[in-house]
Amino acid sequence: MTVASSERSVSKPFKFPFGKSFATFVLLPFCVLMAFPFVWMLLTSLREPNTIFGGSFFPNKLVFDGYSTAWTSIQFPLHFWNSVWITSVTVVGVLIFATLSGYAFAKLDFPFRNTLFVLLLTTLMMPSTALIIPLYLQLKSLGLLDSQTGLLVLYISGSAPFAMFLMRAFFQTLPDELIEAARVDGGSEFTIFRRVILPLTRPGIATVVIFQFLNTWNEFLIANTVLRNTDSLPLQPVLFTLMGQYSTNWPALTAGLTLSVIPVIVVYVRMQRQFVAGMMLGAVKN
């Protein structure tokens, strides 16, 4: 008993975590630098208008007039709902096309598979700004101009190739033996895709959702070009109207921007774990 107790009393020598401390020392300034714009935006939304650029960094008095102004002056609830609706439908549509096409390009054999894949990837090389006029004329000829339906067509068709490229990479990490075993058991190709493959690609789906949600929620140029009816506009083009030619209501503008950031934070926090798993997929080989 004495020997055992003496062995327990011997503690391991303390080792200073130089690696973690150095990483913290290096990454902390970058974190502060990245968080500074958001903190400045939040504090500016709570300032008095006459202290925006002349007062201290932290406001002496918290004022919430900017939030009430942003809520009422631009019909914030209406355009916030437009953004939620347009972004949600776009994410779902892109996921449907990306998962189906990504699985086909990764696990199925069909004629001209590689050629079609390369052709789809070439669409990623075209900048969206160079395609605005042709897309505008195309929507006009189809009768979809100035409608959210036409905007959804542009969003889904323009984002599906990149999402398909990501999902194809995730599908390729799955072993072919799973699919072959499911086929031997008599499962149809769609049943295999839905019950066997999709549950294993949740990290990839989370990655696509986060990227697509951010891109669609913050998109400005295409929505402002295609939609001429103000009531149909999503939130970002409407927030731009708070900037005046000669003066800007900075508390109202930053308050609207702060409110618009909330859904992005919620989506990322909800899917952060799956997103990190998706980014690390393939880093460790079994």
PDB file of C-alpha atoms in Angstrom, residues 40-52 58-70 249-256 258:
ATOM      1  CA  TRP A  40     -17.646  48.447 -35.221  1.00  0.00           C
ATOM      2  CA  MET A  41     -20.904  47.863 -37.117  1.00  0.00           C
ATOM      3  CA  LEU A  42     -22.713  46.752 -33.965  1.00  0.00           C
ATOM      4  CA  LEU A  43     -21.451  49.703 -31.913  1.00  0.00           C
ATOM      5  CA  THR A  44     -22.224  52.174 -34.698  1.00  0.00           C
ATOM      6  CA  SER A  45     -25.818  50.968 -34.822  1.00  0.00           C
ATOM      7  CA  LEU A  46     -26.138  51.925 -31.137  1.00  0.00           C
ATOM      8  CA  ARG A  47     -24.548  55.377 -31.385  1.00  0.00           C
ATOM      9  CA  GLU A  48     -26.056  58.800 -31.640  1.00  0.00           C
ATOM     10  CA  PRO A  49     -25.791  60.169 -35.201  1.00  0.00           C
ATOM     11  CA  ASN A  50     -23.502  63.052 -34.210  1.00  0.00           C
ATOM     12  CA  THR A  51     -20.899  60.735 -32.630  1.00  0.00           C
ATOM     13  CA  ILE A  52     -20.333  58.298 -35.513  1.00  0.00           C
ATOM     14  CA  PHE A  58     -17.395  52.665 -27.345  1.00  0.00           C
ATOM     15  CA  PRO A  59     -20.525  54.853 -27.314  1.00  0.00           C
ATOM     16  CA  ASN A  60     -21.218  56.806 -24.140  1.00  0.00           C
ATOM     17  CA  LYS A  61     -24.952  56.286 -24.590  1.00  0.00           C
ATOM     18  CA  LEU A  62     -26.771  53.390 -26.240  1.00  0.00           C
ATOM     19  CA  VAL A  63     -29.463  54.519 -28.666  1.00  0.00           C
ATOM     20  CA  PHE A  64     -31.746  52.080 -30.506  1.00  0.00           C
ATOM     21  CA  ASP A  65     -33.300  54.606 -32.888  1.00  0.00           C
ATOM     22  CA  GLY A  66     -31.325  53.138 -35.791  1.00  0.00           C
ATOM     23  CA  TYR A  67     -33.081  49.785 -35.457  1.00  0.00           C
ATOM     24  CA  SER A  68     -36.544  51.326 -35.427  1.00  0.00           C
ATOM     25  CA  THR A  69     -35.646  53.479 -38.438  1.00  0.00           C
ATOM     26  CA  ALA A  70     -34.285  50.524 -40.399  1.00  0.00           C
ATOM     27  CA  ASN A 249     -27.956  57.557 -41.740  1.00  0.00           C
ATOM     28  CA  TRP A 250     -25.160  55.380 -40.408  1.00  0.00           C
ATOM     29  CA  PRO A 251     -27.006  54.074 -37.317  1.00  0.00           C
ATOM     30  CA  ALA A 252     -29.930  52.918 -39.481  1.00  0.00           C
ATOM     31  CA  LEU A 253     -27.640  51.403 -42.124  1.00  0.00           C
ATOM     32  CA  THR A 254     -25.485  49.510 -39.634  1.00  0.00           C
ATOM     33  CA  ALA A 255     -28.585  48.421 -37.713  1.00  0.00           C
ATOM     34  CA  GLY A 256     -30.065  46.900 -40.857  1.00  0.00           C
ATOM     35  CA  THR A 258     -26.535  43.846 -38.117  1.00  0.00           C
TER      36      THR A 258
END
